[in-house]
Tab-separated table of C-alpha atoms in Angstrom:
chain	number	residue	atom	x	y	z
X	1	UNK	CA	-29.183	153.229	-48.841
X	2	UNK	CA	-27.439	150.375	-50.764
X	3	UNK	CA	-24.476	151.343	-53.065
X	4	UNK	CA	-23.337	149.271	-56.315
X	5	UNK	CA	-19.574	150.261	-56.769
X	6	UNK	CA	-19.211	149.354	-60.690
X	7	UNK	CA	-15.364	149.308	-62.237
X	8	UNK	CA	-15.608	151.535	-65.348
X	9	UNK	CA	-11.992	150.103	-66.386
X	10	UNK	CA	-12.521	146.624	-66.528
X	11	UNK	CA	-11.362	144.906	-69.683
X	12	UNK	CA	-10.920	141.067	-70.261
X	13	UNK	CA	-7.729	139.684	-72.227
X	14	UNK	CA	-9.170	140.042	-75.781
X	15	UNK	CA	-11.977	142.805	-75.809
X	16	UNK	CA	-11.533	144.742	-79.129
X	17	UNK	CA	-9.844	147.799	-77.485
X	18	UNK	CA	-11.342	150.091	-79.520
X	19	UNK	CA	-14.681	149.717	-77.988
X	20	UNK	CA	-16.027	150.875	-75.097
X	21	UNK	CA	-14.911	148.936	-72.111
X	22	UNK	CA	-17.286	146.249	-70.727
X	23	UNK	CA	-16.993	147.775	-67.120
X	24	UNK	CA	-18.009	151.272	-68.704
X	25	UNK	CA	-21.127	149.446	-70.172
X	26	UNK	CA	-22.075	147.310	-67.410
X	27	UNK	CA	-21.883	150.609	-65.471
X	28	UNK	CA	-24.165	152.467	-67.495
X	29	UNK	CA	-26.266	149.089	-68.238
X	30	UNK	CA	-26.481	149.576	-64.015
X	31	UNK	CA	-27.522	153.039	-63.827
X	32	UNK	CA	-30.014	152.956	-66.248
X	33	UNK	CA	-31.914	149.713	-64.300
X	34	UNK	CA	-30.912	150.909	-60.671
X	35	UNK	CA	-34.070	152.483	-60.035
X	36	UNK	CA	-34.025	153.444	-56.325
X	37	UNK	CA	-30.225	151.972	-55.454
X	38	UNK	CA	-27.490	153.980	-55.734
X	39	UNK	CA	-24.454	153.043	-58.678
X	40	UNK	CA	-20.930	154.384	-58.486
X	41	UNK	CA	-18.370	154.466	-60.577
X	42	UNK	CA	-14.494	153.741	-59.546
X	43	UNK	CA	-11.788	153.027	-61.283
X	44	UNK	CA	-10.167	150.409	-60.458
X	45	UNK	CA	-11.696	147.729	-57.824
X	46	UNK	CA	-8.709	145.377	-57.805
X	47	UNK	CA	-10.262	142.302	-58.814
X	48	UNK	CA	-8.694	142.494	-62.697
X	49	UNK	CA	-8.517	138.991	-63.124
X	50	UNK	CA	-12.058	138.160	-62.727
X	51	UNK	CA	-13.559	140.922	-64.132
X	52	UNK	CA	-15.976	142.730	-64.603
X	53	UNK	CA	-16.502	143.423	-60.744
X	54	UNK	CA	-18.954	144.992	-58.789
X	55	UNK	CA	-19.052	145.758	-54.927
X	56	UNK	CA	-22.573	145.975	-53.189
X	57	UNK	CA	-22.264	147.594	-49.591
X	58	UNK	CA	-24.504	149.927	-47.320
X	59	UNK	CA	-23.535	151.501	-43.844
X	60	UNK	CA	-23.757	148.929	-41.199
X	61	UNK	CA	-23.893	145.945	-43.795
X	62	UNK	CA	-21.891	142.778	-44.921
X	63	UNK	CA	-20.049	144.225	-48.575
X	64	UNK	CA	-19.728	141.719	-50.901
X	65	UNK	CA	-17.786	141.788	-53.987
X	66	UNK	CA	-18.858	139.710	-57.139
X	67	UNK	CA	-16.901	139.505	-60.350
X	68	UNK	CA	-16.869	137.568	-63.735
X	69	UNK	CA	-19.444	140.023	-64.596
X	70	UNK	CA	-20.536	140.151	-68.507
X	71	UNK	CA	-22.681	143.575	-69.210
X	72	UNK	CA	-24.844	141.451	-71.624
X	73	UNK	CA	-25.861	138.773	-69.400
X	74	UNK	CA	-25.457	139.617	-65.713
X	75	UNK	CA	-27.230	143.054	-65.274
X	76	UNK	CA	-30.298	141.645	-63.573
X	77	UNK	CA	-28.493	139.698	-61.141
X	78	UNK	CA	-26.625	142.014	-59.802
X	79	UNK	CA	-29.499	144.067	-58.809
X	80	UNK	CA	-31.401	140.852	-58.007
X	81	UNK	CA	-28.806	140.315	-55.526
X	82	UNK	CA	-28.606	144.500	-54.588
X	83	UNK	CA	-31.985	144.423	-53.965
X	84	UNK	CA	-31.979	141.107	-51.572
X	85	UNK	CA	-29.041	142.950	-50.058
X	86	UNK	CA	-30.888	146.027	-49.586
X	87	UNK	CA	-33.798	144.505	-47.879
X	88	UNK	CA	-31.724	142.277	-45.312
X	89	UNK	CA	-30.848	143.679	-42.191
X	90	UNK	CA	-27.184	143.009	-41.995
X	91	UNK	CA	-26.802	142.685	-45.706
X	92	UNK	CA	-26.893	139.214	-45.850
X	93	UNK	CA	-29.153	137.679	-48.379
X	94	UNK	CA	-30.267	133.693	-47.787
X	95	UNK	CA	-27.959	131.720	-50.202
X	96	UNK	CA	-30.327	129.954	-51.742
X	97	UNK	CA	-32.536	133.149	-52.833
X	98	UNK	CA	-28.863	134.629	-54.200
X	99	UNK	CA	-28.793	134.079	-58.031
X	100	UNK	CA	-26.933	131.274	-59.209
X	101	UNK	CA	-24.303	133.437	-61.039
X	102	UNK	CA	-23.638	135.224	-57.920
X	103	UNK	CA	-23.285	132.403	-55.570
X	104	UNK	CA	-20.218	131.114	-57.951
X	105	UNK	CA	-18.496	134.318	-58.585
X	106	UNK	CA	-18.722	136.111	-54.716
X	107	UNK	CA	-14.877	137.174	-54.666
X	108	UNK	CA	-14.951	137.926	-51.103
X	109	UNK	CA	-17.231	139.687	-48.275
X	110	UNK	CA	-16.478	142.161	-45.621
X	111	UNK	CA	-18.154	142.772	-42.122
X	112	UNK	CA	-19.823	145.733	-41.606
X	113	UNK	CA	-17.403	147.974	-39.369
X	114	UNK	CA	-19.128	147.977	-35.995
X	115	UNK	CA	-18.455	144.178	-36.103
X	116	UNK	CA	-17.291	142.732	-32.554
X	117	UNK	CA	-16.843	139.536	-31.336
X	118	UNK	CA	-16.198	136.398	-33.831
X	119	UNK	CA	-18.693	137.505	-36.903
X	120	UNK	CA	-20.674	134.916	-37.941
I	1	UNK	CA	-9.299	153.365	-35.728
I	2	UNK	CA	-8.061	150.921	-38.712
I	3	UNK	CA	-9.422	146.669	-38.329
I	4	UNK	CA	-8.231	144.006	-39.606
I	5	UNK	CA	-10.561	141.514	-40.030
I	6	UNK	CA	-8.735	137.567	-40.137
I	7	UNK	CA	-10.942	134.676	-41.434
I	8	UNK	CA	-10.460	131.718	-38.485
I	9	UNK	CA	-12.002	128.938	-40.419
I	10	UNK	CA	-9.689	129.353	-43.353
I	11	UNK	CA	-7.720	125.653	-44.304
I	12	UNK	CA	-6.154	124.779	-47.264
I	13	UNK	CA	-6.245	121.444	-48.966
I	14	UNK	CA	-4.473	118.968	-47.685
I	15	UNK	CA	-4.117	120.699	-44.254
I	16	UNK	CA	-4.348	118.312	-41.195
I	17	UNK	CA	-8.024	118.261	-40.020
I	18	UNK	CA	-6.664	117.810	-36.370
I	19	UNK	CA	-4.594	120.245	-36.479
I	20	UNK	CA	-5.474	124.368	-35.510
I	21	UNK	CA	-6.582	125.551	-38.647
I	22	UNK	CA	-4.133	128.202	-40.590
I	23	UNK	CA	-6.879	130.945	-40.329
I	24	UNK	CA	-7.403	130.619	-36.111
I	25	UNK	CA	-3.415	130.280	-36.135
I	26	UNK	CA	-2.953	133.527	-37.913
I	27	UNK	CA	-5.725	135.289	-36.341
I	28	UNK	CA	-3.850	134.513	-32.835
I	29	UNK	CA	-0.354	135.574	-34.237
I	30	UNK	CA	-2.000	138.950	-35.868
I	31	UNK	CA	-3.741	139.607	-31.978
I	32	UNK	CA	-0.188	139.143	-30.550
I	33	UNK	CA	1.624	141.455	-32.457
I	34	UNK	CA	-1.519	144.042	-33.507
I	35	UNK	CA	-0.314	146.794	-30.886
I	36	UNK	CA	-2.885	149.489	-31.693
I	37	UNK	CA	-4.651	147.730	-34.195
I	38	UNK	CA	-7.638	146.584	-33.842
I	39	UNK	CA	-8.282	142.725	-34.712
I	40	UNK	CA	-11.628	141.047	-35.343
I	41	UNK	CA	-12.174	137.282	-36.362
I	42	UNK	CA	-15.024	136.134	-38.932
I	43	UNK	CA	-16.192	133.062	-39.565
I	44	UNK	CA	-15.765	133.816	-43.425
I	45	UNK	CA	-14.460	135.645	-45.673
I	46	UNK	CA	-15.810	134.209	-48.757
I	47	UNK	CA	-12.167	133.989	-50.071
I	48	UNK	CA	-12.093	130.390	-49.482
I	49	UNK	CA	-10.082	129.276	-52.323
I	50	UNK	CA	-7.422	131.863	-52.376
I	51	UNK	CA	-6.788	131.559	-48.384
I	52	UNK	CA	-6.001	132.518	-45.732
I	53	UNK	CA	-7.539	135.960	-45.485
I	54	UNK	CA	-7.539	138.979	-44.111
I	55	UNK	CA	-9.545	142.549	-44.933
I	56	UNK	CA	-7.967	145.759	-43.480
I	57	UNK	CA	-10.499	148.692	-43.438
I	58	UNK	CA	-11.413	151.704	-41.156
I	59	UNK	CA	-14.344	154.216	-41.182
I	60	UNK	CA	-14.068	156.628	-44.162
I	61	UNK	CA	-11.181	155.168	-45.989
I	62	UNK	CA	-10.850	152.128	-48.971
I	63	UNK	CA	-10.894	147.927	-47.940
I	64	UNK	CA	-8.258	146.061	-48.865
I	65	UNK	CA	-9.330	142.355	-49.177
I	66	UNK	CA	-5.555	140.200	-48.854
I	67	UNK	CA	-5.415	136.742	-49.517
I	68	UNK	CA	-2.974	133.320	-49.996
I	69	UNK	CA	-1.559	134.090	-46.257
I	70	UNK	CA	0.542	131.730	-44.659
I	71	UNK	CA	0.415	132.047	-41.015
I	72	UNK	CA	4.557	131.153	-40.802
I	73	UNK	CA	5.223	133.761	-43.378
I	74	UNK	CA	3.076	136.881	-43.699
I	75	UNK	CA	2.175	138.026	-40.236
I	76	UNK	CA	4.536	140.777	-40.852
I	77	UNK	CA	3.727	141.904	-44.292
I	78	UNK	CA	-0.166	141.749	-42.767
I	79	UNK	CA	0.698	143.772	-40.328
I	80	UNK	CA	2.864	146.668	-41.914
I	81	UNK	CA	0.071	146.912	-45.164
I	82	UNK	CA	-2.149	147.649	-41.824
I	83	UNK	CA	0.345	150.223	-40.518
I	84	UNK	CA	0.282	151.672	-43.726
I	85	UNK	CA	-3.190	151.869	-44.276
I	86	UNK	CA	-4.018	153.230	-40.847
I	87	UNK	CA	-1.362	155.988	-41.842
I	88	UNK	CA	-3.156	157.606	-44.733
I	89	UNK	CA	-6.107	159.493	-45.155
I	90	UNK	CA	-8.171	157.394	-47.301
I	91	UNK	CA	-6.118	153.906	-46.411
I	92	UNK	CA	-4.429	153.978	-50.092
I	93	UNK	CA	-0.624	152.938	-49.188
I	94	UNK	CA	1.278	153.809	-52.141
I	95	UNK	CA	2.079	150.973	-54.079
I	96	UNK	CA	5.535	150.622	-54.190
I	97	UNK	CA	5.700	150.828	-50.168
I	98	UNK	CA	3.295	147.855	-49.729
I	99	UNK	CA	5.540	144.726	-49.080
I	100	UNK	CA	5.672	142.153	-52.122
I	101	UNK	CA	3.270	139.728	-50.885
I	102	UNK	CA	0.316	142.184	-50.593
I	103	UNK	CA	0.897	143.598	-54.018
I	104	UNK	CA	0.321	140.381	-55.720
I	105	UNK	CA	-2.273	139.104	-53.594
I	106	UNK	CA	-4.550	142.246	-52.772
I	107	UNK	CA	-8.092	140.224	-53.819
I	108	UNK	CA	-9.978	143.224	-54.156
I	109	UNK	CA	-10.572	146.469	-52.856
I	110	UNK	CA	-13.913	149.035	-51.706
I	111	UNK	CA	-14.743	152.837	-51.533
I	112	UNK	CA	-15.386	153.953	-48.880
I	113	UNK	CA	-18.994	154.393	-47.995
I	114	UNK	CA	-19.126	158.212	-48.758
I	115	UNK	CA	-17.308	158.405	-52.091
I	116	UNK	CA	-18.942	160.024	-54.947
I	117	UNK	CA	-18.279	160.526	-58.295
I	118	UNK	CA	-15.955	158.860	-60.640
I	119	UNK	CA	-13.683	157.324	-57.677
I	120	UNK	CA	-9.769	156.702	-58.479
């Protein structure tokens, strides 16, 4: 099972903030599309000045963390890239396959925790 | 058990390409001085422009992703976030106990695998 951690409190310098906050809507933009992935909510992800962020792990997979994420134009790749995550073994999806928005905004990726030796 | 992944191809602009690059350097200093902690070197990180880097995690508790490391200067602050980490339950250090450089350059953080819920 692949997991989409989505920060709900995400909020760029100048969103009205009256409004609903564009991590709050790019969770529930998330959910709703998911279909058979599993989306999370957390507060806080730690990646504030790129934001909106997402994290896309699985047990025994590479987790990869993406950011500069807008709720009205980003929605499908994240799950393009969830679901390219979800069918590779180790959670590694071919760059070239990765949308292009994704490629340019990975913040950083994590071995899976059984990792020995130098990971490559 | 608490691991601290090190990136070993990490090099900054204008580093010496015939010199040991920063990220082997502090991977070797971190294995020195781990004691019980475990230390595992990748190939990447995907934090390339905000290097070196390191990601601290263990089974059942958050990731911290850590980056801008200089391998002359933050071996120790690596090191006692890890300490920290490996101390509490879900690897949150409270925030005012994490030394200065891991406060302002904590790249992003994960859930762990089994969180559900809103997560804070």
């Amino acid at each position: 099972m692949s997991t989409l951690f989505v920060c709900i409190t995400c909020r760029r310098e100048g969103d009205p903030p009256a409004e609903k906050r564009p991590g709050a809507r790019l969770y529930e933009a998330l959910k709703e599309q998911a279909g058979d992935l599993e989306v999370a909510p957390v507060e806080c992800l730690s990646n504030c000045t790129r934001s909106c962020s997402t994290a896309v792990t699985a047990s025994g997979k590479w987790t990869y963390i993406v950011g500069n994420l807008d709720p009205d134009k980003n929605v499908g790749d994240i799950l393009e890239f969830a679901r390219l995550h979800k069918a590779h073994e180790h959670g590694l999806p071919v760059w070239r396959e990765r949308p292009e928005h994704i490629r340019r905004n990975t913040i950083a990726r994590v071995p899976p925790m059984q990792s020995s030796g130098v990971v490559k």
